[in-house]
């Protein structure tokens, strides 16, 4: 039987009180259209298409004209405004569609405001809120305009709830008006702050009891080009002065374009600090380090021009922490917060990599550490948790003595299950780890088909037991991304989904919540028996190419005298799967003739082990060499020998699991075009020997992914005097485990159990069933420090046990 022994008398590492936190980025309408509840889209007419979001209303008795002007603006930072000229006998104007509709609730108050200047005549302005079906929900008339800009306000109280309302603004009476900064804002916001955040969404964050809040991203920090990077100084002060910026997620994905996505910065850096304070989270600001997103332009600020970027970081620290008497502290005080926000950490760059990052990080660190040695610096480690970019950076970051390294991972659930022990062997004396972005992907990274299901949540939970167990190294962790609007997302999965009125947490949300609310103060060792699911080092074979046209022939797989596969391509290639139109058999060879993209074909059986694969390969054209695949267990699970990789500079042995590559080893070498190479890979148990033209080039031992029937970790909550045990059972059947709490005299009779499970691995939550997968609490009497517990299939269970 499986046993779980918790050594209550052997406390280990202390857990960072800020261990489990939140990653916020304005993606998927996370800020504008989400947490920042302005209901008017393009309120300042500063979108490149000045009337985007606005629709002209001109019934036949109306006559008029809408023009965009910049003369004598209210604020030169946002100079554009609209002139509405009405010359007919019926009201003339336009309506705003909001962020995929305007969400309003019956009887609640909404503040309508606009900057208005009278231009001709003395018309009035009608503000009318319409439901999706055209019924008027409420209306108001504004008048008495002068030739000077003035803010006019009114309150609307809709007579029905509607998620897709519209606001019409109509000029009644002949004449002309100038209009700018049109706003409709709910009165009911978080803490009822005027212009404050969307209350139900903040409540979801507060309910997580987050240890920290990372802001503002994410790639949004970097910008696709430097000009469009996030600049914190432009996000504070009067709302009217905050300059609009196109959101990088507006155009990032051609399969999810969002042409109406811009950043108004209504949720700026002051609001971020205030939010942290409200929900008790440590602020973790991330700043641009002089690099634009390396997935886009990768634009760089020359090293000798980096000073203004470093100055921005110094000023941010002063804005947050400085006394109200100094320059930036005074700006904070003027915004209504004389007390400092006490930031303790700062991120330098987001998801950067390469030498260019190190050079820039080093310059930031030198200045920041000299002036603010108490501020912990978070440095980037690239976008993947084990690829060559990661392995290049880590040792150098260690040399640079960075405080915390920000690791990211988006991968299939199998990766998270297999990496629950990732940190067990990490260097205890090096920089600490911030698992700053992670989320299990049910299909593939950036696939719109990804679902927030129970399987992903359990994979994250299993992985988090490993983060918790290694709390001396892993000091913080956050799921990413955070929010998504169901009608306006670019990226999935996400932690929290909303529409204009509703919100629900995903199974992953409840996993984060269970860990955060049961954080504890100190790690307790846990011993598990009979949980290892021993996988054999086995799998089929494959051929592949990257940016290269290649032909393969004489593919043999043998075990001793036995032939497992013989492909001489005399009669086609029917034993190979995964081929697309680029693959064809010609002249006894299997050819992939396009020197672009990535191509792979597979053959054989997942049970094959201890075999020798031999083949001949010839490069026809292109940038690299060819791929030889062994131990293929699935489309994203295999060992790859990449000959002539990295622009034909080396041969690379790597292990691919759940869409992530783990570098095993690399050797110098190139592949020439036009000549046949003899390739051989021998497998003996977990060992591999890789030969090119009869010469041993690389050998390694690659253990199969380590997966378990149960995952567990434990902590002690010193204030509550409780031991907290977290157990994940990803399996298809309930599992009874014998639990032993060693080193305690007794346990209290009542144990609190929180179980998170659902109707199958694909189960998830929705607006209709927001708690289908959510923790359910119960109490039981264990009768002593040794008891059995039946962990439900597909579950995360948290037991809180009072001990003496
Ligand atoms: O979380 C979505 C994106 O993933 C983040 O912006 C970026 O840091 C990562 O690539």
PDB file of N, CA, C and O in Angstrom, residues 292-340:
ATOM      1  N   UNK A 292      13.338  45.254 -26.787  1.00  0.00           N
ATOM      2  CA  UNK A 292      11.968  44.947 -27.209  1.00  0.00           C
ATOM      3  C   UNK A 292      11.838  43.428 -27.296  1.00  0.00           C
ATOM      4  O   UNK A 292      12.840  42.707 -27.295  1.00  0.00           O
ATOM      5  N   UNK A 293      10.602  42.969 -27.378  1.00  0.00           N
ATOM      6  CA  UNK A 293      10.325  41.531 -27.348  1.00  0.00           C
ATOM      7  C   UNK A 293      11.168  40.781 -28.388  1.00  0.00           C
ATOM      8  O   UNK A 293      11.170  41.126 -29.566  1.00  0.00           O
ATOM      9  N   UNK A 294      11.860  39.753 -27.935  1.00  0.00           N
ATOM     10  CA  UNK A 294      12.738  39.005 -28.839  1.00  0.00           C
ATOM     11  C   UNK A 294      11.964  38.044 -29.730  1.00  0.00           C
ATOM     12  O   UNK A 294      12.527  37.503 -30.666  1.00  0.00           O
ATOM     13  N   UNK A 295      10.692  37.867 -29.462  1.00  0.00           N
ATOM     14  CA  UNK A 295       9.855  37.122 -30.412  1.00  0.00           C
ATOM     15  C   UNK A 295       9.424  38.044 -31.553  1.00  0.00           C
ATOM     16  O   UNK A 295       8.918  37.586 -32.565  1.00  0.00           O
ATOM     17  N   UNK A 296       9.551  39.362 -31.342  1.00  0.00           N
ATOM     18  CA  UNK A 296       9.196  40.327 -32.377  1.00  0.00           C
ATOM     19  C   UNK A 296      10.470  40.966 -32.915  1.00  0.00           C
ATOM     20  O   UNK A 296      11.326  40.259 -33.423  1.00  0.00           O
ATOM     21  N   UNK A 297      10.629  42.264 -32.711  1.00  0.00           N
ATOM     22  CA  UNK A 297      11.777  42.942 -33.337  1.00  0.00           C
ATOM     23  C   UNK A 297      13.101  42.660 -32.633  1.00  0.00           C
ATOM     24  O   UNK A 297      14.156  42.718 -33.245  1.00  0.00           O
ATOM     25  N   UNK A 298      13.038  42.402 -31.320  1.00  0.00           N
ATOM     26  CA  UNK A 298      14.289  42.233 -30.569  1.00  0.00           C
ATOM     27  C   UNK A 298      15.123  43.508 -30.556  1.00  0.00           C
ATOM     28  O   UNK A 298      16.337  43.471 -30.288  1.00  0.00           O
ATOM     29  N   UNK A 299      14.476  44.636 -30.815  1.00  0.00           N
ATOM     30  CA  UNK A 299      15.190  45.913 -30.881  1.00  0.00           C
ATOM     31  C   UNK A 299      15.934  46.185 -29.570  1.00  0.00           C
ATOM     32  O   UNK A 299      15.414  45.897 -28.484  1.00  0.00           O
ATOM     33  N   UNK A 300      17.130  46.763 -29.703  1.00  0.00           N
ATOM     34  CA  UNK A 300      17.985  46.965 -28.527  1.00  0.00           C
ATOM     35  C   UNK A 300      18.314  48.437 -28.329  1.00  0.00           C
ATOM     36  O   UNK A 300      18.537  49.152 -29.302  1.00  0.00           O
ATOM     37  N   UNK A 301      18.354  48.836 -27.087  1.00  0.00           N
ATOM     38  CA  UNK A 301      18.883  50.159 -26.770  1.00  0.00           C
ATOM     39  C   UNK A 301      20.404  49.991 -26.672  1.00  0.00           C
ATOM     40  O   UNK A 301      20.876  49.138 -25.909  1.00  0.00           O
ATOM     41  N   UNK A 302      21.164  50.784 -27.422  1.00  0.00           N
ATOM     42  CA  UNK A 302      22.626  50.651 -27.308  1.00  0.00           C
ATOM     43  C   UNK A 302      23.055  50.841 -25.855  1.00  0.00           C
ATOM     44  O   UNK A 302      22.449  51.637 -25.122  1.00  0.00           O
ATOM     45  N   UNK A 303      24.089  50.124 -25.468  1.00  0.00           N
ATOM     46  CA  UNK A 303      24.497  50.141 -24.062  1.00  0.00           C
ATOM     47  C   UNK A 303      24.827  51.550 -23.565  1.00  0.00           C
ATOM     48  O   UNK A 303      24.539  51.888 -22.425  1.00  0.00           O
ATOM     49  N   UNK A 304      25.369  52.357 -24.456  1.00  0.00           N
ATOM     50  CA  UNK A 304      25.721  53.706 -23.987  1.00  0.00           C
ATOM     51  C   UNK A 304      24.505  54.639 -23.941  1.00  0.00           C
ATOM     52  O   UNK A 304      24.629  55.812 -23.653  1.00  0.00           O
ATOM     53  N   UNK A 305      23.330  54.077 -24.274  1.00  0.00           N
ATOM     54  CA  UNK A 305      22.122  54.918 -24.185  1.00  0.00           C
ATOM     55  C   UNK A 305      21.116  54.346 -23.194  1.00  0.00           C
ATOM     56  O   UNK A 305      19.921  54.621 -23.249  1.00  0.00           O
ATOM     57  N   UNK A 306      21.639  53.522 -22.306  1.00  0.00           N
ATOM     58  CA  UNK A 306      20.743  52.809 -21.384  1.00  0.00           C
ATOM     59  C   UNK A 306      20.369  53.641 -20.148  1.00  0.00           C
ATOM     60  O   UNK A 306      19.414  53.307 -19.434  1.00  0.00           O
ATOM     61  N   UNK A 307      21.094  54.701 -19.930  1.00  0.00           N
ATOM     62  CA  UNK A 307      20.891  55.457 -18.677  1.00  0.00           C
ATOM     63  C   UNK A 307      19.442  55.870 -18.411  1.00  0.00           C
ATOM     64  O   UNK A 307      18.968  55.726 -17.277  1.00  0.00           O
ATOM     65  N   UNK A 308      18.720  56.392 -19.393  1.00  0.00           N
ATOM     66  CA  UNK A 308      17.334  56.791 -19.086  1.00  0.00           C
ATOM     67  C   UNK A 308      16.476  55.609 -18.611  1.00  0.00           C
ATOM     68  O   UNK A 308      15.566  55.779 -17.796  1.00  0.00           O
ATOM     69  N   UNK A 309      16.795  54.414 -19.111  1.00  0.00           N
ATOM     70  CA  UNK A 309      16.032  53.232 -18.688  1.00  0.00           C
ATOM     71  C   UNK A 309      16.348  52.901 -17.232  1.00  0.00           C
ATOM     72  O   UNK A 309      15.465  52.558 -16.453  1.00  0.00           O
ATOM     73  N   UNK A 310      17.629  53.016 -16.907  1.00  0.00           N
ATOM     74  CA  UNK A 310      18.030  52.742 -15.522  1.00  0.00           C
ATOM     75  C   UNK A 310      17.470  53.826 -14.607  1.00  0.00           C
ATOM     76  O   UNK A 310      16.997  53.559 -13.501  1.00  0.00           O
ATOM     77  N   UNK A 311      17.459  55.044 -15.108  1.00  0.00           N
ATOM     78  CA  UNK A 311      16.905  56.149 -14.310  1.00  0.00           C
ATOM     79  C   UNK A 311      15.411  55.896 -14.027  1.00  0.00           C
ATOM     80  O   UNK A 311      14.927  56.159 -12.921  1.00  0.00           O
ATOM     81  N   UNK A 312      14.712  55.365 -15.015  1.00  0.00           N
ATOM     82  CA  UNK A 312      13.286  55.035 -14.803  1.00  0.00           C
ATOM     83  C   UNK A 312      13.136  54.067 -13.633  1.00  0.00           C
ATOM     84  O   UNK A 312      12.194  54.166 -12.846  1.00  0.00           O
ATOM     85  N   UNK A 313      14.055  53.118 -13.547  1.00  0.00           N
ATOM     86  CA  UNK A 313      13.982  52.138 -12.455  1.00  0.00           C
ATOM     87  C   UNK A 313      14.268  52.823 -11.117  1.00  0.00           C
ATOM     88  O   UNK A 313      13.563  52.592 -10.125  1.00  0.00           O
ATOM     89  N   UNK A 314      15.283  53.670 -11.103  1.00  0.00           N
ATOM     90  CA  UNK A 314      15.598  54.391  -9.854  1.00  0.00           C
ATOM     91  C   UNK A 314      14.417  55.259  -9.432  1.00  0.00           C
ATOM     92  O   UNK A 314      14.034  55.302  -8.259  1.00  0.00           O
ATOM     93  N   UNK A 315      13.819  55.907 -10.418  1.00  0.00           N
ATOM     94  CA  UNK A 315      12.700  56.801 -10.098  1.00  0.00           C
ATOM     95  C   UNK A 315      11.481  56.010  -9.629  1.00  0.00           C
ATOM     96  O   UNK A 315      10.722  56.479  -8.780  1.00  0.00           O
ATOM     97  N   UNK A 316      11.322  54.827 -10.173  1.00  0.00           N
ATOM     98  CA  UNK A 316      10.174  54.020  -9.731  1.00  0.00           C
ATOM     99  C   UNK A 316      10.331  53.626  -8.261  1.00  0.00           C
ATOM    100  O   UNK A 316       9.374  53.664  -7.483  1.00  0.00           O
ATOM    101  N   UNK A 317      11.557  53.274  -7.908  1.00  0.00           N
ATOM    102  CA  UNK A 317      11.790  52.903  -6.505  1.00  0.00           C
ATOM    103  C   UNK A 317      11.497  54.111  -5.613  1.00  0.00           C
ATOM    104  O   UNK A 317      10.861  53.995  -4.566  1.00  0.00           O
ATOM    105  N   UNK A 318      11.902  55.270  -6.088  1.00  0.00           N
ATOM    106  CA  UNK A 318      11.652  56.473  -5.293  1.00  0.00           C
ATOM    107  C   UNK A 318      10.160  56.804  -5.254  1.00  0.00           C
ATOM    108  O   UNK A 318       9.620  57.205  -4.221  1.00  0.00           O
ATOM    109  N   UNK A 319       9.503  56.600  -6.370  1.00  0.00           N
ATOM    110  CA  UNK A 319       8.049  56.848  -6.422  1.00  0.00           C
ATOM    111  C   UNK A 319       7.331  55.940  -5.422  1.00  0.00           C
ATOM    112  O   UNK A 319       6.404  56.353  -4.734  1.00  0.00           O
ATOM    113  N   UNK A 320       7.804  54.703  -5.337  1.00  0.00           N
ATOM    114  CA  UNK A 320       7.134  53.739  -4.450  1.00  0.00           C
ATOM    115  C   UNK A 320       7.556  53.913  -3.002  1.00  0.00           C
ATOM    116  O   UNK A 320       6.721  53.850  -2.093  1.00  0.00           O
ATOM    117  N   UNK A 321       8.840  54.129  -2.806  1.00  0.00           N
ATOM    118  CA  UNK A 321       9.373  54.039  -1.429  1.00  0.00           C
ATOM    119  C   UNK A 321       9.874  55.356  -0.845  1.00  0.00           C
ATOM    120  O   UNK A 321      10.093  55.440   0.362  1.00  0.00           O
ATOM    121  N   UNK A 322      10.082  56.345  -1.697  1.00  0.00           N
ATOM    122  CA  UNK A 322      10.726  57.571  -1.221  1.00  0.00           C
ATOM    123  C   UNK A 322       9.836  58.386  -0.309  1.00  0.00           C
ATOM    124  O   UNK A 322       8.614  58.254  -0.327  1.00  0.00           O
ATOM    125  N   UNK A 323      10.449  59.243   0.513  1.00  0.00           N
ATOM    126  CA  UNK A 323       9.637  60.119   1.367  1.00  0.00           C
ATOM    127  C   UNK A 323       8.854  61.112   0.503  1.00  0.00           C
ATOM    128  O   UNK A 323       9.277  61.442  -0.607  1.00  0.00           O
ATOM    129  N   UNK A 324       7.740  61.584   1.073  1.00  0.00           N
ATOM    130  CA  UNK A 324       6.873  62.486   0.314  1.00  0.00           C
ATOM    131  C   UNK A 324       7.564  63.804  -0.001  1.00  0.00           C
ATOM    132  O   UNK A 324       7.022  64.640  -0.714  1.00  0.00           O
ATOM    133  N   UNK A 325       8.784  63.951   0.532  1.00  0.00           N
ATOM    134  CA  UNK A 325       9.488  65.216   0.324  1.00  0.00           C
ATOM    135  C   UNK A 325      10.396  65.185  -0.912  1.00  0.00           C
ATOM    136  O   UNK A 325      10.834  66.226  -1.362  1.00  0.00           O
ATOM    137  N   UNK A 326      10.722  64.030  -1.414  1.00  0.00           N
ATOM    138  CA  UNK A 326      11.596  64.059  -2.587  1.00  0.00           C
ATOM    139  C   UNK A 326      10.763  64.031  -3.868  1.00  0.00           C
ATOM    140  O   UNK A 326       9.544  63.826  -3.830  1.00  0.00           O
ATOM    141  N   UNK A 327      11.438  64.193  -5.006  1.00  0.00           N
ATOM    142  CA  UNK A 327      10.736  64.452  -6.261  1.00  0.00           C
ATOM    143  C   UNK A 327       9.638  63.430  -6.560  1.00  0.00           C
ATOM    144  O   UNK A 327       8.470  63.766  -6.715  1.00  0.00           O
ATOM    145  N   UNK A 328      10.037  62.155  -6.611  1.00  0.00           N
ATOM    146  CA  UNK A 328       9.056  61.152  -7.022  1.00  0.00           C
ATOM    147  C   UNK A 328       8.152  60.739  -5.872  1.00  0.00           C
ATOM    148  O   UNK A 328       6.981  60.417  -6.078  1.00  0.00           O
ATOM    149  N   UNK A 329       8.667  60.780  -4.664  1.00  0.00           N
ATOM    150  CA  UNK A 329       7.816  60.510  -3.500  1.00  0.00           C
ATOM    151  C   UNK A 329       6.707  61.561  -3.410  1.00  0.00           C
ATOM    152  O   UNK A 329       5.563  61.263  -3.058  1.00  0.00           O
ATOM    153  N   UNK A 330       7.051  62.790  -3.743  1.00  0.00           N
ATOM    154  CA  UNK A 330       6.058  63.868  -3.699  1.00  0.00           C
ATOM    155  C   UNK A 330       4.962  63.631  -4.732  1.00  0.00           C
ATOM    156  O   UNK A 330       3.783  63.921  -4.485  1.00  0.00           O
ATOM    157  N   UNK A 331       5.343  63.068  -5.872  1.00  0.00           N
ATOM    158  CA  UNK A 331       4.325  62.783  -6.895  1.00  0.00           C
ATOM    159  C   UNK A 331       3.347  61.737  -6.371  1.00  0.00           C
ATOM    160  O   UNK A 331       2.146  61.805  -6.595  1.00  0.00           O
ATOM    161  N   UNK A 332       3.893  60.762  -5.679  1.00  0.00           N
ATOM    162  CA  UNK A 332       3.024  59.732  -5.080  1.00  0.00           C
ATOM    163  C   UNK A 332       2.095  60.372  -4.046  1.00  0.00           C
ATOM    164  O   UNK A 332       0.880  60.120  -4.042  1.00  0.00           O
ATOM    165  N   UNK A 333       2.670  61.231  -3.211  1.00  0.00           N
ATOM    166  CA  UNK A 333       1.864  61.877  -2.175  1.00  0.00           C
ATOM    167  C   UNK A 333       0.759  62.713  -2.822  1.00  0.00           C
ATOM    168  O   UNK A 333      -0.391  62.703  -2.369  1.00  0.00           O
ATOM    169  N   UNK A 334       1.110  63.392  -3.918  1.00  0.00           N
ATOM    170  CA  UNK A 334       0.104  64.223  -4.588  1.00  0.00           C
ATOM    171  C   UNK A 334      -1.040  63.377  -5.131  1.00  0.00           C
ATOM    172  O   UNK A 334      -2.162  63.859  -5.310  1.00  0.00           O
ATOM    173  N   UNK A 335      -0.768  62.124  -5.382  1.00  0.00           N
ATOM    174  CA  UNK A 335      -1.836  61.241  -5.868  1.00  0.00           C
ATOM    175  C   UNK A 335      -2.666  60.682  -4.715  1.00  0.00           C
ATOM    176  O   UNK A 335      -3.560  59.860  -4.928  1.00  0.00           O
ATOM    177  N   UNK A 336      -2.327  61.087  -3.507  1.00  0.00           N
ATOM    178  CA  UNK A 336      -3.165  60.702  -2.365  1.00  0.00           C
ATOM    179  C   UNK A 336      -2.563  59.608  -1.512  1.00  0.00           C
ATOM    180  O   UNK A 336      -3.262  58.994  -0.706  1.00  0.00           O
ATOM    181  N   UNK A 337      -1.253  59.340  -1.683  1.00  0.00           N
ATOM    182  CA  UNK A 337      -0.648  58.278  -0.884  1.00  0.00           C
ATOM    183  C   UNK A 337       0.686  58.739  -0.328  1.00  0.00           C
ATOM    184  O   UNK A 337       1.759  58.363  -0.831  1.00  0.00           O
ATOM    185  N   UNK A 338       0.670  59.551   0.743  1.00  0.00           N
ATOM    186  CA  UNK A 338       1.947  60.038   1.273  1.00  0.00           C
ATOM    187  C   UNK A 338       2.827  58.922   1.824  1.00  0.00           C
ATOM    188  O   UNK A 338       4.060  59.009   1.756  1.00  0.00           O
ATOM    189  N   UNK A 339       2.203  57.857   2.345  1.00  0.00           N
ATOM    190  CA  UNK A 339       3.023  56.769   2.900  1.00  0.00           C
ATOM    191  C   UNK A 339       3.645  55.971   1.748  1.00  0.00           C
ATOM    192  O   UNK A 339       3.022  55.775   0.720  1.00  0.00           O
ATOM    193  N   UNK A 340       4.846  55.501   1.967  1.00  0.00           N
ATOM    194  CA  UNK A 340       5.481  54.687   0.916  1.00  0.00           C
ATOM    195  C   UNK A 340       4.738  53.360   0.698  1.00  0.00           C
ATOM    196  O   UNK A 340       4.013  52.904   1.574  1.00  0.00           O
TER     197      UNK A 340
END
